[in-house]
Short mmCIF file of C-alpha atoms and ligand atoms in Angstrom, two decimals:
data_model
loop_
_atom_site.label_atom_id
_atom_site.label_comp_id
_atom_site.label_asym_id
_atom_site.label_seq_id
_atom_site.Cartn_x
_atom_site.Cartn_y
_atom_site.Cartn_z
CA UNK A 1 177.38 -211.19 -140.71
CA UNK A 2 179.86 -208.94 -138.87
CA UNK A 3 179.43 -209.22 -135.08
CA UNK A 4 181.81 -206.26 -134.74
CA UNK A 5 179.41 -203.97 -136.66
CA UNK A 6 176.29 -205.18 -134.80
CA UNK A 7 177.55 -204.92 -131.25
CA UNK A 8 176.62 -201.75 -129.33
CA UNK A 9 178.69 -202.65 -126.26
CA UNK A 10 181.59 -205.09 -126.34
CA UNK A 11 181.62 -207.60 -123.47
CA UNK A 12 183.77 -210.61 -122.67
CA UNK A 13 181.00 -212.71 -124.26
CA UNK A 14 181.33 -210.70 -127.47
CA UNK A 15 184.98 -211.77 -127.67
CA UNK A 16 184.02 -215.43 -127.25
CA UNK A 17 181.37 -215.02 -129.96
CA UNK A 18 183.90 -213.36 -132.28
CA UNK A 19 186.24 -216.32 -131.82
CA UNK A 20 183.57 -218.91 -132.49
CA UNK A 21 182.44 -217.00 -135.58
CA UNK A 22 186.06 -216.84 -136.74
CA UNK A 23 186.03 -213.03 -136.67
CA UNK A 24 189.11 -211.14 -135.50
CA UNK A 25 189.37 -208.99 -132.35
CA UNK A 26 191.03 -205.55 -132.45
CA UNK A 27 192.74 -204.20 -129.34
CA UNK A 28 194.87 -201.10 -128.72
CA UNK A 29 196.31 -199.55 -125.60
CA UNK A 30 195.19 -196.13 -124.37
CA UNK A 31 196.01 -194.23 -121.22
CA UNK A 32 193.92 -191.07 -121.30
CA UNK A 33 190.45 -189.68 -122.03
CA UNK A 34 191.16 -188.01 -125.40
CA UNK A 35 192.73 -190.97 -127.18
CA UNK A 36 190.24 -193.41 -125.61
CA UNK A 37 187.39 -191.30 -127.02
CA UNK A 38 188.89 -191.45 -130.54
CA UNK A 39 189.68 -195.18 -130.44
CA UNK A 40 186.24 -196.05 -129.06
CA UNK A 41 184.43 -193.97 -131.70
CA UNK A 42 186.60 -195.55 -134.42
CA UNK A 43 185.27 -198.96 -133.33
CA UNK A 44 188.14 -200.67 -131.52
CA UNK A 45 186.83 -203.77 -129.73
CA UNK A 46 189.08 -203.67 -126.66
CA UNK A 47 191.05 -200.84 -125.06
CA UNK A 48 193.88 -202.02 -122.85
CA UNK A 49 195.06 -199.63 -120.16
CA UNK A 50 198.45 -201.30 -120.23
CA UNK A 51 201.15 -200.95 -117.63
CA UNK A 52 203.17 -199.92 -120.70
CA UNK A 53 201.98 -196.51 -119.40
CA UNK A 54 205.08 -196.84 -117.23
CA UNK A 55 207.18 -196.66 -120.44
CA UNK A 56 205.25 -194.46 -122.83
CA UNK A 57 203.54 -192.06 -120.40
CA UNK A 58 206.04 -191.88 -117.53
CA UNK A 59 209.33 -192.56 -119.37
CA UNK A 60 210.48 -195.48 -117.22
CA UNK A 61 212.69 -198.12 -118.79
CA UNK A 62 210.45 -200.98 -117.59
CA UNK A 63 206.84 -201.53 -116.53
CA UNK A 64 207.87 -202.31 -112.96
CA UNK A 65 207.67 -198.86 -111.33
CA UNK A 66 204.04 -197.99 -112.16
CA UNK A 67 201.79 -198.06 -109.09
CA UNK A 68 198.20 -199.14 -108.51
CA UNK A 69 197.19 -195.51 -107.91
CA UNK A 70 198.78 -194.45 -111.21
CA UNK A 71 197.02 -197.27 -113.09
CA UNK A 72 193.74 -196.22 -111.48
CA UNK A 73 194.30 -192.63 -112.66
CA UNK A 74 194.95 -193.75 -116.26
CA UNK A 75 192.10 -196.29 -116.27
CA UNK A 76 189.47 -193.94 -114.89
CA UNK A 77 190.47 -191.33 -117.51
CA UNK A 78 190.07 -193.93 -120.28
CA UNK A 79 186.71 -195.19 -118.98
CA UNK A 80 185.28 -191.65 -119.12
CA UNK A 81 185.99 -191.60 -122.87
CA UNK A 82 184.46 -194.97 -123.74
CA UNK A 83 180.93 -195.89 -124.85
CA UNK A 84 181.38 -199.18 -126.74
CA UNK A 85 184.77 -200.80 -126.19
CA UNK A 86 185.64 -203.31 -123.50
CA UNK A 87 188.15 -201.66 -121.14
CA UNK A 88 190.80 -204.00 -119.70
CA UNK A 89 193.31 -202.79 -117.12
CA UNK A 90 196.70 -204.27 -116.23
CA UNK A 91 197.26 -205.16 -112.60
CA UNK A 92 200.69 -203.60 -112.08
CA UNK A 93 203.80 -205.37 -110.81
CA UNK A 94 203.74 -206.02 -107.07
CA UNK A 95 199.98 -205.83 -106.65
CA UNK A 96 199.12 -209.52 -107.21
CA UNK A 97 202.22 -211.71 -107.09
CA UNK A 98 202.55 -212.11 -103.31
CA UNK A 99 199.25 -213.88 -102.59
CA UNK A 100 195.73 -214.26 -103.90
CA UNK A 101 194.12 -212.12 -101.15
CA UNK A 102 196.33 -209.18 -102.06
CA UNK A 103 195.58 -209.85 -105.74
CA UNK A 104 191.84 -209.73 -105.06
CA UNK A 105 192.16 -206.53 -103.01
CA UNK A 106 194.09 -204.85 -105.88
CA UNK A 107 191.55 -206.12 -108.40
CA UNK A 108 188.63 -204.76 -106.38
CA UNK A 109 190.28 -201.34 -106.06
CA UNK A 110 190.67 -201.06 -109.84
CA UNK A 111 187.10 -202.19 -110.52
CA UNK A 112 185.58 -199.90 -107.86
CA UNK A 113 187.66 -196.80 -108.57
CA UNK A 114 187.83 -196.85 -112.38
CA UNK A 115 184.63 -198.36 -113.78
CA UNK A 116 186.73 -200.63 -116.03
CA UNK A 117 185.31 -203.93 -117.23
CA UNK A 118 188.14 -206.45 -116.81
CA UNK A 119 191.73 -206.94 -115.66
CA UNK A 120 194.88 -208.44 -117.17
CA UNK A 121 197.50 -210.37 -115.20
CA UNK A 122 200.86 -211.67 -116.43
CA UNK A 123 201.94 -215.27 -115.84
CA UNK A 124 200.78 -218.88 -115.86
CA UNK A 125 200.74 -221.55 -113.16
CA UNK A 126 202.23 -219.14 -110.59
CA UNK A 127 199.19 -216.85 -110.66
CA UNK A 128 196.39 -219.36 -111.22
CA UNK A 129 195.16 -219.17 -107.59
CA UNK A 130 194.88 -215.38 -107.88
CA UNK A 131 193.05 -215.65 -111.20
CA UNK A 132 190.54 -218.09 -109.65
CA UNK A 133 189.95 -215.80 -106.67
CA UNK A 134 189.45 -212.70 -108.82
CA UNK A 135 187.17 -214.53 -111.25
CA UNK A 136 185.08 -215.92 -108.36
CA UNK A 137 184.55 -212.36 -107.18
CA UNK A 138 182.88 -211.71 -110.54
CA UNK A 139 185.79 -209.86 -112.15
CA UNK A 140 186.75 -210.96 -115.69
CA UNK A 141 190.45 -211.73 -116.17
CA UNK A 142 192.58 -211.72 -119.32
CA UNK A 143 195.83 -213.70 -119.16
CA UNK A 144 199.21 -212.70 -120.63
CA UNK A 145 201.87 -215.26 -121.60
CA UNK A 146 205.05 -215.35 -123.68
CA UNK A 147 207.06 -212.18 -123.19
CA UNK A 148 205.82 -210.89 -119.84
CA UNK A 149 207.49 -207.49 -119.31
CA UNK A 150 206.91 -207.51 -115.53
CA UNK A 151 209.42 -210.43 -115.37
CA UNK A 152 212.04 -208.73 -117.54
CA UNK A 153 214.79 -209.10 -114.95
CA UNK A 154 214.15 -212.85 -114.74
CA UNK A 155 214.62 -213.24 -118.51
CA UNK A 156 217.13 -210.44 -119.09
CA UNK A 157 216.03 -209.62 -122.66
CA UNK A 158 212.98 -208.67 -124.71
CA UNK A 159 213.77 -211.44 -127.25
CA UNK A 160 211.22 -213.90 -128.64
CA UNK A 161 209.98 -216.35 -125.98
CA UNK A 162 208.96 -220.02 -126.05
CA UNK A 163 211.21 -220.77 -129.02
CA UNK A 164 212.56 -223.90 -127.37
CA UNK A 165 210.60 -227.03 -126.56
CA UNK A 166 210.64 -226.70 -122.76
CA UNK A 167 209.31 -223.12 -122.81
CA UNK A 168 206.76 -223.95 -125.52
CA UNK A 169 205.45 -226.91 -123.46
CA UNK A 170 205.18 -224.71 -120.36
CA UNK A 171 203.25 -222.09 -122.32
CA UNK A 172 200.82 -224.73 -123.63
CA UNK A 173 200.26 -226.02 -120.08
CA UNK A 174 199.92 -222.52 -118.64
CA UNK A 175 197.34 -221.34 -121.14
CA UNK A 176 195.13 -224.38 -120.45
CA UNK A 177 195.41 -223.68 -116.72
CA UNK A 178 194.41 -220.05 -117.30
CA UNK A 179 191.44 -221.13 -119.41
CA UNK A 180 190.38 -223.61 -116.68
CA UNK A 181 190.80 -220.91 -114.01
CA UNK A 182 188.25 -218.80 -115.88
CA UNK A 183 190.25 -216.34 -118.01
CA UNK A 184 188.09 -214.99 -120.85
CA UNK A 185 191.04 -214.34 -123.21
CA UNK A 186 194.83 -214.38 -123.23
CA UNK A 187 197.49 -212.10 -124.70
CA UNK A 188 200.37 -213.94 -126.38
CA UNK A 189 203.40 -211.68 -126.65
CA UNK A 190 206.43 -212.26 -128.87
CA UNK A 191 206.28 -216.01 -129.42
CA UNK A 192 206.73 -218.01 -132.65
CA UNK A 193 203.72 -217.69 -134.99
CA UNK A 194 203.38 -221.48 -135.36
CA UNK A 195 203.13 -221.96 -131.59
CA UNK A 196 200.57 -219.15 -131.24
CA UNK A 197 198.49 -220.70 -134.02
CA UNK A 198 198.61 -224.16 -132.45
CA UNK A 199 197.70 -222.84 -129.00
CA UNK A 200 194.89 -220.67 -130.39
CA UNK A 201 193.34 -223.69 -132.12
CA UNK A 202 193.43 -225.68 -128.86
CA UNK A 203 191.40 -223.13 -126.84
CA UNK A 204 187.80 -222.07 -126.38
CA UNK A 205 188.89 -218.59 -125.25
CA UNK A 206 190.40 -216.14 -127.74
CA UNK A 207 194.09 -215.25 -127.96
CA UNK A 208 195.26 -211.71 -128.69
CA UNK A 209 198.70 -211.56 -130.24
CA UNK A 210 201.48 -209.00 -130.21
CA UNK A 211 204.47 -210.23 -132.14
CA UNK A 212 202.79 -213.67 -132.24
CA UNK A 213 201.87 -213.89 -135.92
CA UNK A 214 198.59 -214.05 -137.77
CA UNK A 215 197.15 -217.20 -136.20
CA UNK A 216 195.78 -215.50 -133.07
CA UNK A 217 192.12 -214.53 -132.68
CA UNK A 218 193.01 -210.87 -132.36
CA UNK A 219 195.86 -208.38 -132.35
CA UNK A 220 197.02 -205.70 -129.93
CA UNK A 221 199.56 -202.89 -130.32
CA UNK A 222 200.75 -200.11 -128.04
CA UNK A 223 199.20 -196.88 -129.35
CA UNK A 224 202.46 -194.90 -129.21
CA UNK A 225 204.13 -197.54 -131.39
CA UNK A 226 201.40 -197.92 -134.04
CA UNK A 227 200.87 -194.15 -134.31
CA UNK A 228 204.61 -193.58 -134.69
CA UNK A 229 204.84 -191.29 -131.66
CA UNK A 230 207.83 -193.24 -130.46
CA UNK A 231 210.33 -193.26 -133.35
CA UNK A 232 213.01 -195.24 -131.55
CA UNK A 233 211.07 -198.50 -131.17
CA UNK A 234 211.05 -200.46 -134.42
CA UNK A 235 210.63 -204.18 -133.77
CA UNK A 236 209.81 -206.51 -136.65
CA UNK A 237 206.23 -207.12 -135.42
CA UNK A 238 205.26 -203.44 -135.44
CA UNK A 239 203.24 -201.86 -138.25
CA UNK A 240 203.23 -198.05 -138.02
CA UNK A 241 200.01 -196.45 -139.27
CA UNK A 242 201.20 -192.86 -138.81
CA UNK A 243 204.43 -191.00 -138.28
CA UNK A 244 203.22 -188.74 -135.51
CA UNK A 245 206.73 -188.09 -134.27
CA UNK A 246 207.52 -186.29 -137.51
CA UNK A 247 204.08 -184.67 -137.84
CA UNK A 248 204.13 -183.34 -134.28
CA UNK A 249 207.73 -182.15 -134.64
CA UNK A 250 206.76 -180.25 -137.83
CA UNK A 251 203.70 -178.72 -136.16
CA UNK A 252 205.62 -177.61 -133.08
CA UNK A 253 208.49 -176.21 -135.17
CA UNK A 254 205.98 -174.24 -137.24
CA UNK A 255 204.30 -172.93 -134.07
CA UNK A 256 207.65 -171.83 -132.62
CA UNK A 257 208.48 -170.00 -135.89
CA UNK A 258 205.04 -168.33 -135.95
CA UNK A 259 205.37 -167.14 -132.33
CA UNK A 260 208.93 -165.90 -132.82
CA UNK A 261 208.08 -164.06 -136.05
CA UNK A 262 204.96 -162.45 -134.56
CA UNK A 263 202.75 -164.17 -137.17
CA UNK A 264 200.70 -165.89 -134.44
CA UNK A 265 198.18 -164.75 -133.33
CA UNK A 266 196.81 -162.69 -136.24
CA UNK A 267 193.79 -160.35 -136.10
CA UNK A 268 191.29 -163.17 -136.73
CA UNK A 269 192.79 -165.11 -133.85
CA UNK A 270 192.46 -162.15 -131.46
CA UNK A 271 189.50 -160.52 -129.63
O1 KIV B 301 201.09 -203.10 -121.13
C1 KIV B 301 200.81 -203.33 -122.33
O2 KIV B 301 200.72 -202.41 -123.17
C2 KIV B 301 200.61 -204.71 -122.73
C3 KIV B 301 200.49 -205.00 -124.20
C4 KIV B 301 201.82 -204.93 -124.84
C5 KIV B 301 199.82 -206.29 -124.45
O3 KIV B 301 200.56 -205.57 -121.91
#
């Protein structure tokens, strides 16, 4: 029986149930009301208000510049469009790394001011104290390991992570620590498929992969990538379901032609 079809409102418990029933979890990013409404009605399990908004909405090269206020604006817009999906929001860079009290204060602001259901934090051992504090305040936390874009300047590249033994061992340790600290799920980004599969099998909580192969409990993609809005980002892990860049370009070109030629608006489009 499909849990996905039965569930009226997705909660963190739903994700645990999906994992134990061996049913996959679907997750997509969204940053505004209109797309959130469409994704929710289409039946996506989880909407992530990712700090990738810094890239795809604001045009920054990295996720580092986005602020807590900007994340709150995006998240509250998404929440207004959602009836069924679980809404998870990224704590942005600089709002949780310094200490666990600051992390909790940032977490509380997002929960109070957006109506979102959970938060996501990047990192392992280094952030475990903050995860514990946020979880003890009653706020569900999703982890994020592997390629963690907020640490891009530490790593220097967006290449596959944990493809050597030392990094793989650290990831395995970190994910157990996150599970023990109370995380309800964990994103695994751009790591070898075999490692993601092994780690997924060792956990009670579900893993959500992006560039981590087919052995995770769920998958996430950035909406601009999977809809083909961004035509310059073509990593191996990405499957494009539309070519919106081309479709939008064609529509806008047609509109420009119609305005210039005087074809738009016609009598039926006028009062
Ligand atoms: O910010 C984001 O969109 C993310 C996903 C890539 C998992 O963290």
